Every structure is written in structure tokens, then in C-alpha cells.
Short mmCIF file of C-alpha atoms and ligand atoms in Angstrom, two decimals:
data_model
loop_
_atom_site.label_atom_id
_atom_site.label_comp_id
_atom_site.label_asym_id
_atom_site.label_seq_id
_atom_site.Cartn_x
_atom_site.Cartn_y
_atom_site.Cartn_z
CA UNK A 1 1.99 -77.96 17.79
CA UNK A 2 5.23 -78.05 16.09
CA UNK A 3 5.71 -77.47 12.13
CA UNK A 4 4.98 -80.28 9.63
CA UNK A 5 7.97 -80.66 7.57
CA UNK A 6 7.30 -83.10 4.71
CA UNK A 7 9.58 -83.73 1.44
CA UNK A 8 10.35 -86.97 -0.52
CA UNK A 9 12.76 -87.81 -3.58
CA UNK A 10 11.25 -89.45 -6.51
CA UNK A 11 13.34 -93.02 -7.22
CA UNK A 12 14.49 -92.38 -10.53
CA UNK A 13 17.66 -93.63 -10.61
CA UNK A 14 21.31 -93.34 -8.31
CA UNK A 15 20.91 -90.16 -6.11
CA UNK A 16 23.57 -87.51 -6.63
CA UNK A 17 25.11 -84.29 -5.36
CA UNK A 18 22.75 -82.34 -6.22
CA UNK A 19 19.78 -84.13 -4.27
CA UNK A 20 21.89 -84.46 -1.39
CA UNK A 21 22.72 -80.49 -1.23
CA UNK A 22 19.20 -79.30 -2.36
CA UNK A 23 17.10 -81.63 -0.61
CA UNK A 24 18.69 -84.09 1.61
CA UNK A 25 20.88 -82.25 3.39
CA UNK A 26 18.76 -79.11 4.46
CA UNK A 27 15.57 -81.87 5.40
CA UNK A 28 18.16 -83.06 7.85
CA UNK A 29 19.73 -79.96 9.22
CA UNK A 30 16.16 -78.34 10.05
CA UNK A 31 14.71 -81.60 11.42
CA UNK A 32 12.52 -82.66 8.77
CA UNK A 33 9.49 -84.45 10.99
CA UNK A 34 8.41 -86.40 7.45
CA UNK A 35 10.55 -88.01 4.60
CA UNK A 36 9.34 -90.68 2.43
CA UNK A 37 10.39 -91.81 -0.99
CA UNK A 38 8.05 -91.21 -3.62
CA UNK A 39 8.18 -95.15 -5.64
CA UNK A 40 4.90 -94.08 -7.68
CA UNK A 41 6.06 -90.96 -8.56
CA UNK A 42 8.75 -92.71 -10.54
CA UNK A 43 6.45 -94.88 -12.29
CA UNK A 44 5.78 -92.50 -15.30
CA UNK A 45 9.38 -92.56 -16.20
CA UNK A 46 10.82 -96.34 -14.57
CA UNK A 47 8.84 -99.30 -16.60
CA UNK A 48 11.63 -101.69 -15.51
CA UNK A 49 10.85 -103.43 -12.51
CA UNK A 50 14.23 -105.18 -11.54
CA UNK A 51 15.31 -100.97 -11.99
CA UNK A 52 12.92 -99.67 -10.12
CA UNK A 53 13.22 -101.54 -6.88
CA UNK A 54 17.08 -100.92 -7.00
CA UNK A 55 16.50 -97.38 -6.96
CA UNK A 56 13.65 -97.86 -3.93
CA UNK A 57 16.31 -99.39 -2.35
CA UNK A 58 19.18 -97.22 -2.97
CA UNK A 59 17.15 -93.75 -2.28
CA UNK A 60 15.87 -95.46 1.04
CA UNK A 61 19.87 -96.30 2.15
CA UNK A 62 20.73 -92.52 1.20
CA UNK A 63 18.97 -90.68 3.34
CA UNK A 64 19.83 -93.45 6.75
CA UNK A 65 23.02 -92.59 5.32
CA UNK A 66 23.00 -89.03 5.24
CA UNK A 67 22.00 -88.82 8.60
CA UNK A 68 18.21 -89.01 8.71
CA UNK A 69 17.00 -90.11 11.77
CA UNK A 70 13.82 -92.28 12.18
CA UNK A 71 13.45 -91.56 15.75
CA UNK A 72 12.79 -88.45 14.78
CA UNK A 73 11.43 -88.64 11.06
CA UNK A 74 8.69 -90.20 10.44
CA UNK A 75 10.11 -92.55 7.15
CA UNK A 76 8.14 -94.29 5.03
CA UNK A 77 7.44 -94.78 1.34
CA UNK A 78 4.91 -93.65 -0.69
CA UNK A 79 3.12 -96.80 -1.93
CA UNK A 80 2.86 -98.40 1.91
CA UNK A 81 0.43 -95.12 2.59
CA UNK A 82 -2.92 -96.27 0.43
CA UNK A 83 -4.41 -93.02 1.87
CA UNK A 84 -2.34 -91.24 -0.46
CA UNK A 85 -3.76 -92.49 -3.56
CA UNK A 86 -7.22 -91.84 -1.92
CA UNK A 87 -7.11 -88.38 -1.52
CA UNK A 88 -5.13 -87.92 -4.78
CA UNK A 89 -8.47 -89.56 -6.36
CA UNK A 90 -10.42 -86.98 -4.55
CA UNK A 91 -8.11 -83.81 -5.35
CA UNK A 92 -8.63 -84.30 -9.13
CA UNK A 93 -11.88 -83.11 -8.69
CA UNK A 94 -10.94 -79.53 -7.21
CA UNK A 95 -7.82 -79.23 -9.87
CA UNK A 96 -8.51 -77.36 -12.81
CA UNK A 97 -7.36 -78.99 -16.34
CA UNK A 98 -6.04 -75.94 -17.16
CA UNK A 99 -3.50 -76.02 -14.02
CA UNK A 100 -1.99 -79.36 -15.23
CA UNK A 101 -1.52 -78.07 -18.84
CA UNK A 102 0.59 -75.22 -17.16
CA UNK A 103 3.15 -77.85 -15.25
CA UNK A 104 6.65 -77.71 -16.39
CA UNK A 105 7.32 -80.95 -16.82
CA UNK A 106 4.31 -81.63 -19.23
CA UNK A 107 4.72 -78.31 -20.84
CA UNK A 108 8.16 -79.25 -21.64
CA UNK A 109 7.22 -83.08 -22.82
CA UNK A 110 4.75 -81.65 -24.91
CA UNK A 111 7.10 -78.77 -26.35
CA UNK A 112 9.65 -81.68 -27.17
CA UNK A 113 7.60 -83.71 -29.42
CA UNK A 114 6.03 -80.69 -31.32
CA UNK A 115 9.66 -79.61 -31.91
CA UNK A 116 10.85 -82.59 -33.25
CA UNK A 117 7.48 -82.57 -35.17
CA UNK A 118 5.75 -86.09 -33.09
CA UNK A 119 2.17 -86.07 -32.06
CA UNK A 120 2.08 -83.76 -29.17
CA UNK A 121 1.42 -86.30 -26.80
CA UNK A 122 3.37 -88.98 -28.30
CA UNK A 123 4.55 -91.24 -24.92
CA UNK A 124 2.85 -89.00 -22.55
CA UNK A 125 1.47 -90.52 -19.86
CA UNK A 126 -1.47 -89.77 -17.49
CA UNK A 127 1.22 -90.49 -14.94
CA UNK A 128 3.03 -87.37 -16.17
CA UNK A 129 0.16 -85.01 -16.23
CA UNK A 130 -1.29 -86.23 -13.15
CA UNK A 131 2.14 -86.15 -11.16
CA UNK A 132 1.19 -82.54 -9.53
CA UNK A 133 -2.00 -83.93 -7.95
CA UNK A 134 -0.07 -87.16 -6.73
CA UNK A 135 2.13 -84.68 -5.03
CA UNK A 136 -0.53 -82.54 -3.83
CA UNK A 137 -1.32 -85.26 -2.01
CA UNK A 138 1.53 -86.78 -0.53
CA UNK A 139 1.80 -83.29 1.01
CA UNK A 140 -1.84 -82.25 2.21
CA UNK A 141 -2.29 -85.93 4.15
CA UNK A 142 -0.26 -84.96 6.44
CA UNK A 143 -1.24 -81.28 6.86
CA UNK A 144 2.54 -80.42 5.83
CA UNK A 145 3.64 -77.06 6.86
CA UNK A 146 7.26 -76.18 4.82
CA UNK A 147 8.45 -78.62 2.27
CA UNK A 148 12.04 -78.31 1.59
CA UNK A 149 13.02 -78.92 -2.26
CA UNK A 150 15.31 -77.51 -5.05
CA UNK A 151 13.86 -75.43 -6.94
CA UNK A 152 13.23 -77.20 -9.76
CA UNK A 153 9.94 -78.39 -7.41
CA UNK A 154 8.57 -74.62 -6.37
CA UNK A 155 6.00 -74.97 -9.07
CA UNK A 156 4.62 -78.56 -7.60
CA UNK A 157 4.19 -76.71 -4.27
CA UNK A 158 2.79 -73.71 -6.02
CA UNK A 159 0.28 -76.22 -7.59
CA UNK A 160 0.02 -78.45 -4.04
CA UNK A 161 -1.04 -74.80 -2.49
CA UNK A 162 -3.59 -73.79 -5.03
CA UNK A 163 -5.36 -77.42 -5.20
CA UNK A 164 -5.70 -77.32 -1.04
CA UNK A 165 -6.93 -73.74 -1.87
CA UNK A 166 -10.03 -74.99 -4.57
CA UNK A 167 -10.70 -77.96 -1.79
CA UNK A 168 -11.36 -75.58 1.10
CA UNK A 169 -12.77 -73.22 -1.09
CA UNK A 170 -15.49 -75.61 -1.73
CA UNK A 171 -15.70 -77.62 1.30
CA UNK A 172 -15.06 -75.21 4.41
CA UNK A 173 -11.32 -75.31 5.85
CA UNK A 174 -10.12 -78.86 5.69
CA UNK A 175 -6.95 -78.54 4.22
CA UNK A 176 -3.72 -76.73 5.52
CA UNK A 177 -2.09 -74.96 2.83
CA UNK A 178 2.13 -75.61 2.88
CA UNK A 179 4.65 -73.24 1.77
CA UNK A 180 8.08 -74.58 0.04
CA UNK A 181 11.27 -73.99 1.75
CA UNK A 182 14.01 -73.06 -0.73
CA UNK A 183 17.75 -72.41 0.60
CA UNK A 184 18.58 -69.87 -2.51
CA UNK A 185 22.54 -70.58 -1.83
CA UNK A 186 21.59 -74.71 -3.21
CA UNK A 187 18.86 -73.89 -5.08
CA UNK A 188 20.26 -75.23 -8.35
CA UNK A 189 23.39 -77.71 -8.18
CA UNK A 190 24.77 -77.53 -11.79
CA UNK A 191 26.03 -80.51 -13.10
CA UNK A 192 29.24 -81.29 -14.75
CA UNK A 193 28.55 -80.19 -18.07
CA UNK A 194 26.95 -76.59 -16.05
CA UNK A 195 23.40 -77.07 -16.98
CA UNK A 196 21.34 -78.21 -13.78
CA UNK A 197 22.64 -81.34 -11.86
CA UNK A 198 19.72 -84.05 -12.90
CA UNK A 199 19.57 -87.60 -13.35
CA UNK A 200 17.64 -86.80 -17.08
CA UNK A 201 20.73 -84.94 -18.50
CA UNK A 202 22.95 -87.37 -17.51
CA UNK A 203 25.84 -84.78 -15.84
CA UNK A 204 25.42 -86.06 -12.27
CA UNK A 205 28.36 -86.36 -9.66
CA UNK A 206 26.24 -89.75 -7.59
CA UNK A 207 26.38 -89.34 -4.34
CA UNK A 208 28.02 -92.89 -2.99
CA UNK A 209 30.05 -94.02 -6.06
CA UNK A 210 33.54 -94.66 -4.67
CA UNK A 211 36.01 -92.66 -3.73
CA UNK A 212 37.89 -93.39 -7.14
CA UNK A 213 35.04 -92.87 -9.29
CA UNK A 214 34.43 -89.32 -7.42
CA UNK A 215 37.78 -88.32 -8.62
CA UNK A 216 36.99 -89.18 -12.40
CA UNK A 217 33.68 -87.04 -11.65
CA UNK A 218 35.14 -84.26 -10.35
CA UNK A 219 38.01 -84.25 -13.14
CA UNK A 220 35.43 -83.92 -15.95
CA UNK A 221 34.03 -80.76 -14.47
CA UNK A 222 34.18 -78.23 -17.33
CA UNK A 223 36.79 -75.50 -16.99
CA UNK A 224 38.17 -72.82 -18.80
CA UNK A 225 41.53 -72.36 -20.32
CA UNK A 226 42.33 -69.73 -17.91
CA UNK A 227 45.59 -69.67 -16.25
CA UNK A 228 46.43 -70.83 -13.36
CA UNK A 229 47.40 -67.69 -11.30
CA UNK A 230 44.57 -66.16 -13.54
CA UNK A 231 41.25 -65.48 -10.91
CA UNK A 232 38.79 -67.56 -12.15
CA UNK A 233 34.84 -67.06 -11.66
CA UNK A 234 33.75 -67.99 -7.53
CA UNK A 235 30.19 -69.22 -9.25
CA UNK A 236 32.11 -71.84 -11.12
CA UNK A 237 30.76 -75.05 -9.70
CA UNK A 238 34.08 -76.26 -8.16
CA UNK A 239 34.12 -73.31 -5.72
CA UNK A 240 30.60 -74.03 -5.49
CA UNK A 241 30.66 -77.39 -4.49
CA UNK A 242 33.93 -76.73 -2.51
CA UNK A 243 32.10 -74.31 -0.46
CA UNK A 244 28.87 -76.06 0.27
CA UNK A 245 31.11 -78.97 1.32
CA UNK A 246 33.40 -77.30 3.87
CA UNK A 247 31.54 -74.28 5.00
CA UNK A 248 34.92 -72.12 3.21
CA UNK A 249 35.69 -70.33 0.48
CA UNK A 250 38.60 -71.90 -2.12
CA UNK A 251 41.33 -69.19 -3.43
CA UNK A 252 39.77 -68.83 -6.96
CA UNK A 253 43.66 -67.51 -7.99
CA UNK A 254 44.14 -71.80 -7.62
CA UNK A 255 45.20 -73.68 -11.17
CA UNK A 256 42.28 -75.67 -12.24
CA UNK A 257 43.73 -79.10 -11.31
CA UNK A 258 44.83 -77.89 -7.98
CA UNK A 259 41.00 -76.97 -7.52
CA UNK A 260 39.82 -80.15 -8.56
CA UNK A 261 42.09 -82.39 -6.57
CA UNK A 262 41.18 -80.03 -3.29
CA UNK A 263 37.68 -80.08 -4.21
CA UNK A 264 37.79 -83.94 -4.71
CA UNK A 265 39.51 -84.44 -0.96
CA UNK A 266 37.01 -81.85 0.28
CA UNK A 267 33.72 -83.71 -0.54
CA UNK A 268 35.52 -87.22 0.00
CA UNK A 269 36.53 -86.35 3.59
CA UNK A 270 32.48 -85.35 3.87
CA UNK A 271 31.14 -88.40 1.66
CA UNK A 272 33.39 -91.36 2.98
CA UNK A 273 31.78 -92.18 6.57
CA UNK A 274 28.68 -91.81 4.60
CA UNK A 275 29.31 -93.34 1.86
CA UNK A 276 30.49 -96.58 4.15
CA UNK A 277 27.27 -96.19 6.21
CA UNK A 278 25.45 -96.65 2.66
CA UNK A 279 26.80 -99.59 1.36
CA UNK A 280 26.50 -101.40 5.01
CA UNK A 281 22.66 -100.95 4.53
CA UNK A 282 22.50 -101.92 1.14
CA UNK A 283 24.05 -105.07 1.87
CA UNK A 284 21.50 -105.42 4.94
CA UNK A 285 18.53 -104.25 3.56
CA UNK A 286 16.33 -105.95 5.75
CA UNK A 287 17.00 -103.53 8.74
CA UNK A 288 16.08 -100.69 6.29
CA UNK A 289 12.86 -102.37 5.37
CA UNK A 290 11.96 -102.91 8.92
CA UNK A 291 12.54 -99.20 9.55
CA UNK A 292 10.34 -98.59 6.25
CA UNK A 293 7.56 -100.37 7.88
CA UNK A 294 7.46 -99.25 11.49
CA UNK A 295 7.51 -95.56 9.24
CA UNK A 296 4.50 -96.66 7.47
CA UNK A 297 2.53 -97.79 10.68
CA UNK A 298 3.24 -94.27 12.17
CA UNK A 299 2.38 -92.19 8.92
CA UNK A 300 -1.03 -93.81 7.99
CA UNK A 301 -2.17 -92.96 11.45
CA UNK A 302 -2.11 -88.89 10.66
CA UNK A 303 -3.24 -90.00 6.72
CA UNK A 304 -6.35 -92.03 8.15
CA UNK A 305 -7.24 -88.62 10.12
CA UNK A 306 -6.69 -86.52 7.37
CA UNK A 307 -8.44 -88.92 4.82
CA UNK A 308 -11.41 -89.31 7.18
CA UNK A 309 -11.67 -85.57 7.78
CA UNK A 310 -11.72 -85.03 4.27
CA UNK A 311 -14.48 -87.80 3.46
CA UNK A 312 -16.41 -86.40 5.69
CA UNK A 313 -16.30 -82.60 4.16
CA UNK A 314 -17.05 -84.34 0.73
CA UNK A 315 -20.20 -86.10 2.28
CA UNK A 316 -19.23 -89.72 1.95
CA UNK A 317 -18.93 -91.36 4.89
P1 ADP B 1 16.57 -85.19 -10.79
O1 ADP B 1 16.39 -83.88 -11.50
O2 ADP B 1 17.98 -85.61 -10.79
O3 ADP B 1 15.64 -86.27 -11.34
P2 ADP B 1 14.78 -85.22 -8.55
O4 ADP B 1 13.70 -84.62 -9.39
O5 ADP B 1 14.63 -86.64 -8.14
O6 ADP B 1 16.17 -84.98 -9.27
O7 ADP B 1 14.95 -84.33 -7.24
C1 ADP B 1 14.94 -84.77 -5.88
C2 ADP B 1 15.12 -83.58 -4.96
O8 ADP B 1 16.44 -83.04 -5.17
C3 ADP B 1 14.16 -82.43 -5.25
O9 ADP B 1 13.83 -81.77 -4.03
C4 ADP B 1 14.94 -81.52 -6.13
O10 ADP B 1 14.52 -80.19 -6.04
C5 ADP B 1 16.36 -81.68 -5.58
N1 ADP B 1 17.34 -81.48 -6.66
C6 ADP B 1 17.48 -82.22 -7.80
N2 ADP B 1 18.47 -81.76 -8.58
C7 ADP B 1 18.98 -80.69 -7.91
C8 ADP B 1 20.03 -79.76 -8.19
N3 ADP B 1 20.76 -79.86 -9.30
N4 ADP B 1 20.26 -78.77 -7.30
C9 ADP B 1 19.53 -78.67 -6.18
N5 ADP B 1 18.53 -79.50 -5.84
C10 ADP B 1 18.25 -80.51 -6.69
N1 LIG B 2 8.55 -84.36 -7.23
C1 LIG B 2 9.62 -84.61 -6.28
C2 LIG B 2 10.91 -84.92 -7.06
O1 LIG B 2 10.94 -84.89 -8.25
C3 LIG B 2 9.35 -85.77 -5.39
C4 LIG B 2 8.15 -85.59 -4.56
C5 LIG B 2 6.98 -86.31 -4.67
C6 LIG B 2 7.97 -84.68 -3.48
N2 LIG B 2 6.10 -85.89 -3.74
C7 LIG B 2 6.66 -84.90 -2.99
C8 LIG B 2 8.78 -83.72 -2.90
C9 LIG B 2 6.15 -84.17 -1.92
C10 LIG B 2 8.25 -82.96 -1.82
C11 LIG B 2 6.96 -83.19 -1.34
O2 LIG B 2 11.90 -85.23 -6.45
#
């Protein structure tokens, strides 16, 4: 049988660049057979309900847009897949306490309020802490083989891995164990201000704003006050970007506003035919939903056969 390639995006808030270059795009290019979009992930962070089913919405039209075929990829979304919240149930029993006080994410909630001096867990949610088992999860149902992801995720796989490990360590082999599937060149997008590219630090390029509104992006990229025959440095995230979207290199000898305006024609040329393929499904949701649901049909068949395999090995029938 043919590899299991699984990943999702979590819905909180507009996509951007950087999901589209460290996760959408390379699901796509090697064929992804699963994709779904992970609503109750969100939920620890998105308490706004009107919010929260715009960004369903808008990280379901993304990846039709970007090319993701559901003839071919199985694509659903999280909460239409009960099974999912099953298993997760059943994982917390095999995950160590100690493994979810190691997460990143909660380690670095946690680190935040101590530093500015809150109760340590002041606003954090068993959402939060449980998030790695969720994901565990949404992985091991469907007895995923490679899940593609930035590498901001490695540890959540890392974590997915061990917790199928403590299961069939227990129970006999009922659990495949997945590997991640990072493409170092996009491993970390920075973002306009050079930290990472995330929707948290607020420095994101989105993906489908218009074509105007990707110029004023791409013209607050922060430069230096080199020169402009002056070579500047081919990691800066203009050649960066420049290169993932056209496959070539830019002459880094270029004045910066030269670079931007090429680098701006470079990912619109890319973006447009996308970006018009988005907003057509936004305004016609319904044919997205429809595709949501025939996804969901077709993925809790493999969940039910993974979920029943698993009940079984625990001894309830
Ligand atoms: P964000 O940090 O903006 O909230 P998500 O956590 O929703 O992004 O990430 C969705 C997917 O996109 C994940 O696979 C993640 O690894 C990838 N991703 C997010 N930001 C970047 C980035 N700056 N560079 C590369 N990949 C990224
Ligand atoms: N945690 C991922 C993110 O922040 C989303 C996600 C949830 C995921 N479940 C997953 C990714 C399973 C890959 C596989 O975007």
C-alpha cells in the first residue's frame, strides 16, 4: 500500500506566506493523500465564534485554492471525524504528564506569565496542554505515514511518535508510528519584522490579500541601509521569498526597492490565479462545504477501522 500522508493547519486566523511555503505547498507537490483543517485545535486560542467560522472557512478555500485536489486528497475537517476525539480520550491514558509539561507551546505560556510575575497558569487552558494528544490523534487514526509541517510542529510529531510508541508498548502493535517531513530550505518563513512568519507575532505577508495590499507587505520588509550596488545578505527574506517563488536566484548587488518591487511582481504573478480561485469559493461556499462533507464520509471510514482496532486492543468492545 501506498504512504499515508496526513497534515492539517490549525484555523487561527487569515493564512499567510509562510503556511503556504512550509505546509501547503509541499502537501501538494508530494501528493498529500490526507488534509483536513484542524477547527478544535483552534479552540484554545479562538473564543469568538462569528471569528472562528471565518477562519474555517477561509483555511478550507486556501488549500482548493492552492491547488489541493479532493480527487485525490482525502479533505475533511477535524470536528466532522468524532473518531478523533475518541481515540484522543483513549491516548491520554498512555501519555505521560511529564511529556505535556515538556511541549513548547505550554512551556512557553507558562514561562510568560512567571516572567511577567502572573500565576503560572494564569489563562492556560486544558486545551493548550492537551493540544499534543489532540494531534496525536488526528495523526494515528489514520495510520499516517510522513506528515509534512514547518518546523515549528517537529516536536508535536516527536510527541505523536512517542504516544503511538507507550500505546503499542502496552497493547501489542496497533498503532503505526509517523515520521515528520520537513523541507529544511522552508523550514522557517521569517516574517516581516525577521522573527518567524506567525499569525501570533503579527508580521505575516496573508496569503490572498490583494494584489495592492501585497505591495504594502512586501514594502515594510525590514532592510538595511546598505547601498544599492552594495551585495546585500542572499538569506535576507526578500531573496528568500523571491527564490521560493520563482525557482531563481535575485542579483543580491539589486537596490533594496528594486528588490522589493521584483519580489512583489514575482509572488503576484504566482498568487493572482490563486488568489482569484480563492475569493470565487469564498463567495460560493456551499460547493466547498459539499466537498468538506463527501471528505468526511471517506475519512471516518479508515477512523472507524482504526478506532475499532484500537477498542478492541484496550478490551472494550
Ligand atoms: P502560525 O504560527 O502562523 O499560527 P500555524 O501554527 O497555523 O501557523 O501553522 C500551520 C502550518 O504552517 C504548520 O505546518 C506550520 O509548521 C507551518 N508554518 C507556520 N508558520 C511558518 C513559517 N513561518 N515558515 C514555515 N512554515 C510555517
Ligand atoms: N498543530 C498544527 C498547526 O499548528 C495543526 C495540526 C493539528 C496538525 N493536527 C495536526 C498538523 C496533525 C499536522 C498533523 O498548524
Amino acid at each position: 500500500m501506498g504512504k499515508i500522508v496526513l497534515t492539517g493547519i490549525k484555523c487561527t486566523g487569515t493564512p499567510h506566506v509562510g503556511n503556504y511555503l512550509g505546509a501547503i505547498r509541499p502537501m501538494i507537490d508530494m501528493g498529500g493523500t490526507h488534509c483536513f483543517i484542524a477547527d478544535y485545535h483552534a479552540l484554545n486560542q479562538v473564543h469568538e465564534p462569528k471569528a472562528h467560522a471565518e477562519s474555517v472557512k477561509q483555511v478550507a478555500c486556501t488549500w482548493l485554492a492552492c491547488g489541493l485536489d479532493p480527487k485525490k486528497t482525502v479533505f475533511y475537517r477535524q470536528s466532522d471525524v468524532p473518531e478523533v476525539f475518541e481515540l484522543a480520550t483513549i491516548l491520554t491514558n498512555v501519555t505521560p504528564k511529564g511529556l505535556m509539561n515538556r511541549a513548547h507551546s505550554y512551556k512557553a505560556a507558562i514561562a510568560s506569565n512567571i516572567e511577567q510575575k502572573r500565576d503560572a497558569d494564569f489563562d492556560v487552558n486544558m486545551g493548550l496542554y492537551n493540544y499534543p494528544i489532540l494531534m496525536a490523534a488526528d495523526i494515528l487514526l489514520f495510520n499516517t505515514n510522513l506528515v509534512p509541517v514547518g518546523s515549528d510542529q517537529k516536536q508535536h510529531i516527536e510527541i505523536a511518535c512517542d504516544i503511538a510508541k507507550s500505546f503499542n508498548a502496552v497493547y501489542g502493535d496497533t498503532l503505526v508510528v509517523p515520521k515528520e517531513t520537513i523541507r529544511e530550505d522552508v523550514a522557517t518563513i521569517q516574517g516581516l519584522d525577521g522573527r518567524k512568519m506567525s499569525k501570533s507575532y503579527g508580521n505575516i505577508i496573508p496569503l490572498f490579500c490583494d494584489s495592492a495590499e501585497l505591495l504594502k507587505c512586501v514594502k515594510r520588509i525590514a532592510t538595511d541601509s546598505s547601498a544599492p550596488n552594495e551585495a546585500k545578505p542572499k538569506e535576507h527574506l526578500i531573496f528568500q521569498l523571491y527564490k521560493h517563488f520563482t525557482g531563481k536566484e535575485l542579483d543580491n548587488k539589486i537596490g533594496w526597492g528594486d528588490a522589493k518591487q521584483k519580489l512583489f511582481e514575482a509572488m503576484d504573478k504566482v498568487i493572482a490565479p490563486m488568489r482569484e480561485k480563492y475569493n470565487h469559493l469564498m463567495s460560493h461556499y456551499a460547493e466547498v462545504e459539499k466537498i468538506l462533507e463527501k471528505g468526511s464520509v471517506e475519512a471516518r471510514g479508515v477512523a472507524r477501522e482504526t478506532l475499532d482496532r484500537v477498542r478492541k486492543a484496550i478490551g472494550v468492545k
